[in-house]
Amino acid sequence: MLCGILYVLHTDIQWEYLPKELGFGSGMTCWRRLRDWNEAGVWQQLHEVLLAELNAERKLDWSRCVVDSSRVRALKGGATRARRRSTGAGPAPSTT
């Protein structure tokens, strides 16, 4: 199943077009397994285990690390944002 999931994600084909000759099973079965594993947190656990193992072997370059705000919750709402400044010359013309 994992190879079928990776094949579809890598090639960007639709699930129903996963070639049965490759021996990965049904595309829909692979899709359901991906959905179930995602809901069960399998991918997050796998990511954490891989990071821990690579870090233990000093194979990660943390100087190239980036914190993505979509993955890090701002507890208590985070800092107050400054008002956004417009990058345009003036207000956009009305389209109505």
PDB file of N, CA and C in Angstrom, residues 17-94:
ATOM      1  N   TYR A  17      -6.451   5.395 -11.512  1.00  0.00           N
ATOM      2  CA  TYR A  17      -5.577   5.015 -12.627  1.00  0.00           C
ATOM      3  C   TYR A  17      -4.268   4.366 -12.176  1.00  0.00           C
ATOM      4  N   LEU A  18      -4.170   4.030 -10.896  1.00  0.00           N
ATOM      5  CA  LEU A  18      -2.975   3.335 -10.413  1.00  0.00           C
ATOM      6  C   LEU A  18      -2.883   1.991 -11.124  1.00  0.00           C
ATOM      7  N   PRO A  19      -1.814   1.744 -11.889  1.00  0.00           N
ATOM      8  CA  PRO A  19      -1.708   0.487 -12.659  1.00  0.00           C
ATOM      9  C   PRO A  19      -1.647  -0.736 -11.749  1.00  0.00           C
ATOM     10  N   LYS A  20      -2.565  -1.668 -11.952  1.00  0.00           N
ATOM     11  CA  LYS A  20      -2.592  -2.889 -11.139  1.00  0.00           C
ATOM     12  C   LYS A  20      -1.393  -3.778 -11.437  1.00  0.00           C
ATOM     13  N   GLU A  21      -0.812  -3.612 -12.632  1.00  0.00           N
ATOM     14  CA  GLU A  21       0.349  -4.431 -13.021  1.00  0.00           C
ATOM     15  C   GLU A  21       1.555  -4.163 -12.118  1.00  0.00           C
ATOM     16  N   LEU A  22       1.584  -3.026 -11.454  1.00  0.00           N
ATOM     17  CA  LEU A  22       2.710  -2.696 -10.581  1.00  0.00           C
ATOM     18  C   LEU A  22       2.645  -3.444  -9.255  1.00  0.00           C
ATOM     19  N   GLY A  23       1.476  -4.025  -8.950  1.00  0.00           N
ATOM     20  CA  GLY A  23       1.344  -4.828  -7.747  1.00  0.00           C
ATOM     21  C   GLY A  23       1.109  -4.037  -6.481  1.00  0.00           C
ATOM     22  N   PHE A  24       0.643  -2.795  -6.605  1.00  0.00           N
ATOM     23  CA  PHE A  24       0.400  -1.963  -5.428  1.00  0.00           C
ATOM     24  C   PHE A  24      -1.004  -2.128  -4.884  1.00  0.00           C
ATOM     25  N   GLY A  25      -1.841  -2.870  -5.556  1.00  0.00           N
ATOM     26  CA  GLY A  25      -3.222  -3.017  -5.143  1.00  0.00           C
ATOM     27  C   GLY A  25      -4.104  -1.977  -5.800  1.00  0.00           C
ATOM     28  N   SER A  26      -5.324  -1.919  -5.373  1.00  0.00           N
ATOM     29  CA  SER A  26      -6.310  -0.991  -5.915  1.00  0.00           C
ATOM     30  C   SER A  26      -5.975   0.440  -5.522  1.00  0.00           C
ATOM     31  N   GLY A  27      -6.165   1.363  -6.458  1.00  0.00           N
ATOM     32  CA  GLY A  27      -5.935   2.771  -6.171  1.00  0.00           C
ATOM     33  C   GLY A  27      -6.849   3.284  -5.076  1.00  0.00           C
ATOM     34  N   MET A  28      -8.101   2.828  -5.089  1.00  0.00           N
ATOM     35  CA  MET A  28      -9.046   3.280  -4.067  1.00  0.00           C
ATOM     36  C   MET A  28      -8.675   2.730  -2.688  1.00  0.00           C
ATOM     37  N   THR A  29      -8.140   1.514  -2.642  1.00  0.00           N
ATOM     38  CA  THR A  29      -7.687   0.957  -1.367  1.00  0.00           C
ATOM     39  C   THR A  29      -6.505   1.763  -0.840  1.00  0.00           C
ATOM     40  N   CYS A  30      -5.594   2.126  -1.741  1.00  0.00           N
ATOM     41  CA  CYS A  30      -4.450   2.959  -1.347  1.00  0.00           C
ATOM     42  C   CYS A  30      -4.936   4.308  -0.827  1.00  0.00           C
ATOM     43  N   TRP A  31      -5.930   4.880  -1.498  1.00  0.00           N
ATOM     44  CA  TRP A  31      -6.473   6.177  -1.079  1.00  0.00           C
ATOM     45  C   TRP A  31      -7.099   6.073   0.308  1.00  0.00           C
ATOM     46  N   ARG A  32      -7.879   5.014   0.533  1.00  0.00           N
ATOM     47  CA  ARG A  32      -8.512   4.832   1.842  1.00  0.00           C
ATOM     48  C   ARG A  32      -7.467   4.646   2.937  1.00  0.00           C
ATOM     49  N   ARG A  33      -6.412   3.891   2.622  1.00  0.00           N
ATOM     50  CA  ARG A  33      -5.345   3.679   3.601  1.00  0.00           C
ATOM     51  C   ARG A  33      -4.644   5.002   3.911  1.00  0.00           C
ATOM     52  N   LEU A  34      -4.387   5.815   2.887  1.00  0.00           N
ATOM     53  CA  LEU A  34      -3.776   7.131   3.102  1.00  0.00           C
ATOM     54  C   LEU A  34      -4.667   7.981   4.007  1.00  0.00           C
ATOM     55  N   ARG A  35      -5.960   7.997   3.729  1.00  0.00           N
ATOM     56  CA  ARG A  35      -6.914   8.758   4.544  1.00  0.00           C
ATOM     57  C   ARG A  35      -6.901   8.272   5.990  1.00  0.00           C
ATOM     58  N   ASP A  36      -6.978   6.963   6.182  1.00  0.00           N
ATOM     59  CA  ASP A  36      -7.007   6.387   7.531  1.00  0.00           C
ATOM     60  C   ASP A  36      -5.712   6.666   8.286  1.00  0.00           C
ATOM     61  N   TRP A  37      -4.577   6.512   7.614  1.00  0.00           N
ATOM     62  CA  TRP A  37      -3.289   6.761   8.257  1.00  0.00           C
ATOM     63  C   TRP A  37      -3.148   8.231   8.617  1.00  0.00           C
ATOM     64  N   ASN A  38      -3.656   9.101   7.743  1.00  0.00           N
ATOM     65  CA  ASN A  38      -3.597  10.530   8.023  1.00  0.00           C
ATOM     66  C   ASN A  38      -4.437  10.863   9.262  1.00  0.00           C
ATOM     67  N   GLU A  39      -5.649  10.319   9.326  1.00  0.00           N
ATOM     68  CA  GLU A  39      -6.526  10.562  10.475  1.00  0.00           C
ATOM     69  C   GLU A  39      -5.943   9.988  11.765  1.00  0.00           C
ATOM     70  N   ALA A  40      -5.195   8.890  11.659  1.00  0.00           N
ATOM     71  CA  ALA A  40      -4.607   8.249  12.836  1.00  0.00           C
ATOM     72  C   ALA A  40      -3.296   8.911  13.268  1.00  0.00           C
ATOM     73  N   GLY A  41      -2.816   9.890  12.498  1.00  0.00           N
ATOM     74  CA  GLY A  41      -1.583  10.587  12.852  1.00  0.00           C
ATOM     75  C   GLY A  41      -0.319   9.842  12.486  1.00  0.00           C
ATOM     76  N   VAL A  42      -0.424   8.849  11.612  1.00  0.00           N
ATOM     77  CA  VAL A  42       0.742   8.036  11.238  1.00  0.00           C
ATOM     78  C   VAL A  42       1.827   8.886  10.587  1.00  0.00           C
ATOM     79  N   TRP A  43       1.441   9.807   9.692  1.00  0.00           N
ATOM     80  CA  TRP A  43       2.441  10.611   8.972  1.00  0.00           C
ATOM     81  C   TRP A  43       3.173  11.545   9.917  1.00  0.00           C
ATOM     82  N   GLN A  44       2.466  12.121  10.872  1.00  0.00           N
ATOM     83  CA  GLN A  44       3.105  13.004  11.856  1.00  0.00           C
ATOM     84  C   GLN A  44       4.090  12.210  12.710  1.00  0.00           C
ATOM     85  N   GLN A  45       3.688  11.006  13.130  1.00  0.00           N
ATOM     86  CA  GLN A  45       4.583  10.165  13.928  1.00  0.00           C
ATOM     87  C   GLN A  45       5.813   9.763  13.123  1.00  0.00           C
ATOM     88  N   LEU A  46       5.603   9.396  11.865  1.00  0.00           N
ATOM     89  CA  LEU A  46       6.726   9.025  10.997  1.00  0.00           C
ATOM     90  C   LEU A  46       7.687  10.196  10.837  1.00  0.00           C
ATOM     91  N   HIS A  47       7.151  11.378  10.632  1.00  0.00           N
ATOM     92  CA  HIS A  47       7.974  12.571  10.484  1.00  0.00           C
ATOM     93  C   HIS A  47       8.810  12.804  11.736  1.00  0.00           C
ATOM     94  N   GLU A  48       8.183  12.687  12.907  1.00  0.00           N
ATOM     95  CA  GLU A  48       8.885  12.912  14.171  1.00  0.00           C
ATOM     96  C   GLU A  48       9.974  11.861  14.401  1.00  0.00           C
ATOM     97  N   VAL A  49       9.690  10.599  14.080  1.00  0.00           N
ATOM     98  CA  VAL A  49      10.685   9.529  14.250  1.00  0.00           C
ATOM     99  C   VAL A  49      11.875   9.759  13.323  1.00  0.00           C
ATOM    100  N   LEU A  50      11.604  10.096  12.068  1.00  0.00           N
ATOM    101  CA  LEU A  50      12.692  10.352  11.125  1.00  0.00           C
ATOM    102  C   LEU A  50      13.550  11.530  11.569  1.00  0.00           C
ATOM    103  N   LEU A  51      12.912  12.598  12.019  1.00  0.00           N
ATOM    104  CA  LEU A  51      13.681  13.748  12.501  1.00  0.00           C
ATOM    105  C   LEU A  51      14.542  13.371  13.697  1.00  0.00           C
ATOM    106  N   ALA A  52      13.988  12.600  14.632  1.00  0.00           N
ATOM    107  CA  ALA A  52      14.742  12.196  15.827  1.00  0.00           C
ATOM    108  C   ALA A  52      15.942  11.337  15.449  1.00  0.00           C
ATOM    109  N   GLU A  53      15.742  10.391  14.533  1.00  0.00           N
ATOM    110  CA  GLU A  53      16.850   9.520  14.119  1.00  0.00           C
ATOM    111  C   GLU A  53      17.933  10.302  13.380  1.00  0.00           C
ATOM    112  N   LEU A  54      17.520  11.168  12.472  1.00  0.00           N
ATOM    113  CA  LEU A  54      18.500  11.969  11.736  1.00  0.00           C
ATOM    114  C   LEU A  54      19.235  12.924  12.666  1.00  0.00           C
ATOM    115  N   ASN A  55      18.521  13.486  13.628  1.00  0.00           N
ATOM    116  CA  ASN A  55      19.148  14.394  14.577  1.00  0.00           C
ATOM    117  C   ASN A  55      20.152  13.643  15.450  1.00  0.00           C
ATOM    118  N   ALA A  56      19.789  12.432  15.893  1.00  0.00           N
ATOM    119  CA  ALA A  56      20.686  11.624  16.729  1.00  0.00           C
ATOM    120  C   ALA A  56      21.976  11.281  15.992  1.00  0.00           C
ATOM    121  N   GLU A  57      21.878  11.118  14.680  1.00  0.00           N
ATOM    122  CA  GLU A  57      23.060  10.794  13.873  1.00  0.00           C
ATOM    123  C   GLU A  57      23.747  12.053  13.334  1.00  0.00           C
ATOM    124  N   ARG A  58      23.295  13.210  13.805  1.00  0.00           N
ATOM    125  CA  ARG A  58      23.843  14.504  13.395  1.00  0.00           C
ATOM    126  C   ARG A  58      23.837  14.676  11.875  1.00  0.00           C
ATOM    127  N   LYS A  59      22.729  14.269  11.264  1.00  0.00           N
ATOM    128  CA  LYS A  59      22.591  14.379   9.814  1.00  0.00           C
ATOM    129  C   LYS A  59      21.631  15.502   9.412  1.00  0.00           C
ATOM    130  N   LEU A  60      21.264  16.344  10.386  1.00  0.00           N
ATOM    131  CA  LEU A  60      20.405  17.482  10.092  1.00  0.00           C
ATOM    132  C   LEU A  60      21.209  18.764  10.234  1.00  0.00           C
ATOM    133  N   ASP A  61      21.012  19.670   9.306  1.00  0.00           N
ATOM    134  CA  ASP A  61      21.659  20.976   9.361  1.00  0.00           C
ATOM    135  C   ASP A  61      20.631  21.977   9.863  1.00  0.00           C
ATOM    136  N   TRP A  62      20.591  22.186  11.181  1.00  0.00           N
ATOM    137  CA  TRP A  62      19.577  23.047  11.784  1.00  0.00           C
ATOM    138  C   TRP A  62      19.773  24.512  11.418  1.00  0.00           C
ATOM    139  N   SER A  63      20.933  24.869  10.861  1.00  0.00           N
ATOM    140  CA  SER A  63      21.135  26.257  10.455  1.00  0.00           C
ATOM    141  C   SER A  63      20.260  26.611   9.257  1.00  0.00           C
ATOM    142  N   ARG A  64      19.730  25.597   8.585  1.00  0.00           N
ATOM    143  CA  ARG A  64      18.867  25.827   7.426  1.00  0.00           C
ATOM    144  C   ARG A  64      17.395  25.629   7.776  1.00  0.00           C
ATOM    145  N   CYS A  65      17.094  25.566   9.048  1.00  0.00           N
ATOM    146  CA  CYS A  65      15.737  25.321   9.529  1.00  0.00           C
ATOM    147  C   CYS A  65      14.874  26.569   9.389  1.00  0.00           C
ATOM    148  N   VAL A  66      13.601  26.369   9.045  1.00  0.00           N
ATOM    149  CA  VAL A  66      12.643  27.462   8.944  1.00  0.00           C
ATOM    150  C   VAL A  66      11.409  27.074   9.746  1.00  0.00           C
ATOM    151  N   VAL A  67      10.898  27.985  10.534  1.00  0.00           N
ATOM    152  CA  VAL A  67       9.672  27.736  11.275  1.00  0.00           C
ATOM    153  C   VAL A  67       8.520  28.232  10.419  1.00  0.00           C
ATOM    154  N   ASP A  68       7.594  27.343  10.135  1.00  0.00           N
ATOM    155  CA  ASP A  68       6.445  27.656   9.298  1.00  0.00           C
ATOM    156  C   ASP A  68       5.261  27.964  10.202  1.00  0.00           C
ATOM    157  N   SER A  69       4.715  29.155  10.072  1.00  0.00           N
ATOM    158  CA  SER A  69       3.636  29.558  10.968  1.00  0.00           C
ATOM    159  C   SER A  69       2.379  28.726  10.798  1.00  0.00           C
ATOM    160  N   SER A  70       2.230  28.027   9.692  1.00  0.00           N
ATOM    161  CA  SER A  70       1.051  27.183   9.536  1.00  0.00           C
ATOM    162  C   SER A  70       1.171  25.920  10.374  1.00  0.00           C
ATOM    163  N   ARG A  71       2.345  25.637  10.904  1.00  0.00           N
ATOM    164  CA  ARG A  71       2.559  24.445  11.710  1.00  0.00           C
ATOM    165  C   ARG A  71       2.771  24.751  13.188  1.00  0.00           C
ATOM    166  N   VAL A  72       2.998  25.997  13.539  1.00  0.00           N
ATOM    167  CA  VAL A  72       3.267  26.356  14.916  1.00  0.00           C
ATOM    168  C   VAL A  72       2.136  27.239  15.420  1.00  0.00           C
ATOM    169  N   ARG A  73       1.376  26.735  16.395  1.00  0.00           N
ATOM    170  CA  ARG A  73       0.257  27.504  16.941  1.00  0.00           C
ATOM    171  C   ARG A  73       0.764  28.671  17.768  1.00  0.00           C
ATOM    172  N   ALA A  74       0.126  29.795  17.619  1.00  0.00           N
ATOM    173  CA  ALA A  74       0.427  30.960  18.438  1.00  0.00           C
ATOM    174  C   ALA A  74      -0.491  30.904  19.655  1.00  0.00           C
ATOM    175  N   LEU A  75       0.026  30.373  20.743  1.00  0.00           N
ATOM    176  CA  LEU A  75      -0.769  30.282  21.956  1.00  0.00           C
ATOM    177  C   LEU A  75      -1.088  31.683  22.457  1.00  0.00           C
ATOM    178  N   LYS A  76      -2.249  31.849  23.017  1.00  0.00           N
ATOM    179  CA  LYS A  76      -2.731  33.136  23.513  1.00  0.00           C
ATOM    180  C   LYS A  76      -2.841  34.161  22.397  1.00  0.00           C
ATOM    181  N   GLY A  77      -2.978  33.724  21.168  1.00  0.00           N
ATOM    182  CA  GLY A  77      -3.214  34.641  20.058  1.00  0.00           C
ATOM    183  C   GLY A  77      -1.981  35.252  19.446  1.00  0.00           C
ATOM    184  N   GLY A  78      -0.824  35.073  20.013  1.00  0.00           N
ATOM    185  CA  GLY A  78       0.383  35.656  19.451  1.00  0.00           C
ATOM    186  C   GLY A  78       0.433  37.158  19.677  1.00  0.00           C
ATOM    187  N   ALA A  79       1.427  37.789  19.122  1.00  0.00           N
ATOM    188  CA  ALA A  79       1.602  39.234  19.263  1.00  0.00           C
ATOM    189  C   ALA A  79       0.558  39.973  18.427  1.00  0.00           C
ATOM    190  N   THR A  80       0.245  41.187  18.836  1.00  0.00           N
ATOM    191  CA  THR A  80      -0.687  42.012  18.074  1.00  0.00           C
ATOM    192  C   THR A  80      -0.014  42.438  16.776  1.00  0.00           C
ATOM    193  N   ARG A  81      -0.742  42.285  15.693  1.00  0.00           N
ATOM    194  CA  ARG A  81      -0.179  42.641  14.388  1.00  0.00           C
ATOM    195  C   ARG A  81      -0.259  44.144  14.148  1.00  0.00           C
ATOM    196  N   ALA A  82       0.734  44.639  13.464  1.00  0.00           N
ATOM    197  CA  ALA A  82       0.698  46.040  13.031  1.00  0.00           C
ATOM    198  C   ALA A  82      -0.254  46.136  11.849  1.00  0.00           C
ATOM    199  N   ARG A  83      -0.821  47.297  11.651  1.00  0.00           N
ATOM    200  CA  ARG A  83      -1.730  47.495  10.531  1.00  0.00           C
ATOM    201  C   ARG A  83      -0.962  47.331   9.227  1.00  0.00           C
ATOM    202  N   ARG A  84      -1.569  46.610   8.281  1.00  0.00           N
ATOM    203  CA  ARG A  84      -0.924  46.382   6.987  1.00  0.00           C
ATOM    204  C   ARG A  84      -0.920  47.656   6.169  1.00  0.00           C
ATOM    205  N   ARG A  85       0.206  47.911   5.554  1.00  0.00           N
ATOM    206  CA  ARG A  85       0.311  49.057   4.661  1.00  0.00           C
ATOM    207  C   ARG A  85       0.034  48.601   3.245  1.00  0.00           C
ATOM    208  N   SER A  86      -0.627  49.423   2.503  1.00  0.00           N
ATOM    209  CA  SER A  86      -0.949  49.107   1.121  1.00  0.00           C
ATOM    210  C   SER A  86       0.308  49.192   0.257  1.00  0.00           C
ATOM    211  N   THR A  87       0.400  48.317  -0.719  1.00  0.00           N
ATOM    212  CA  THR A  87       1.521  48.368  -1.655  1.00  0.00           C
ATOM    213  C   THR A  87       1.111  49.050  -2.952  1.00  0.00           C
ATOM    214  N   GLY A  88      -0.172  49.396  -3.047  1.00  0.00           N
ATOM    215  CA  GLY A  88      -0.668  50.032  -4.260  1.00  0.00           C
ATOM    216  C   GLY A  88      -0.577  51.541  -4.181  1.00  0.00           C
ATOM    217  N   ALA A  89      -0.741  52.203  -5.330  1.00  0.00           N
ATOM    218  CA  ALA A  89      -0.683  53.655  -5.392  1.00  0.00           C
ATOM    219  C   ALA A  89      -1.887  54.302  -4.725  1.00  0.00           C
ATOM    220  N   GLY A  90      -3.010  53.629  -4.756  1.00  0.00           N
ATOM    221  CA  GLY A  90      -4.227  54.162  -4.177  1.00  0.00           C
ATOM    222  C   GLY A  90      -5.276  53.081  -4.104  1.00  0.00           C
ATOM    223  N   PRO A  91      -6.486  53.427  -3.721  1.00  0.00           N
ATOM    224  CA  PRO A  91      -7.530  52.404  -3.637  1.00  0.00           C
ATOM    225  C   PRO A  91      -7.860  51.852  -5.033  1.00  0.00           C
ATOM    226  N   ALA A  92      -8.235  50.594  -5.071  1.00  0.00           N
ATOM    227  CA  ALA A  92      -8.580  49.958  -6.342  1.00  0.00           C
ATOM    228  C   ALA A  92      -9.895  50.536  -6.848  1.00  0.00           C
ATOM    229  N   PRO A  93     -10.014  50.670  -8.166  1.00  0.00           N
ATOM    230  CA  PRO A  93     -11.270  51.188  -8.711  1.00  0.00           C
ATOM    231  C   PRO A  93     -12.393  50.197  -8.521  1.00  0.00           C
ATOM    232  N   SER A  94     -13.600  50.711  -8.392  1.00  0.00           N
ATOM    233  CA  SER A  94     -14.773  49.862  -8.215  1.00  0.00           C
ATOM    234  C   SER A  94     -15.049  49.073  -9.492  1.00  0.00           C
TER     235      SER A  94
END
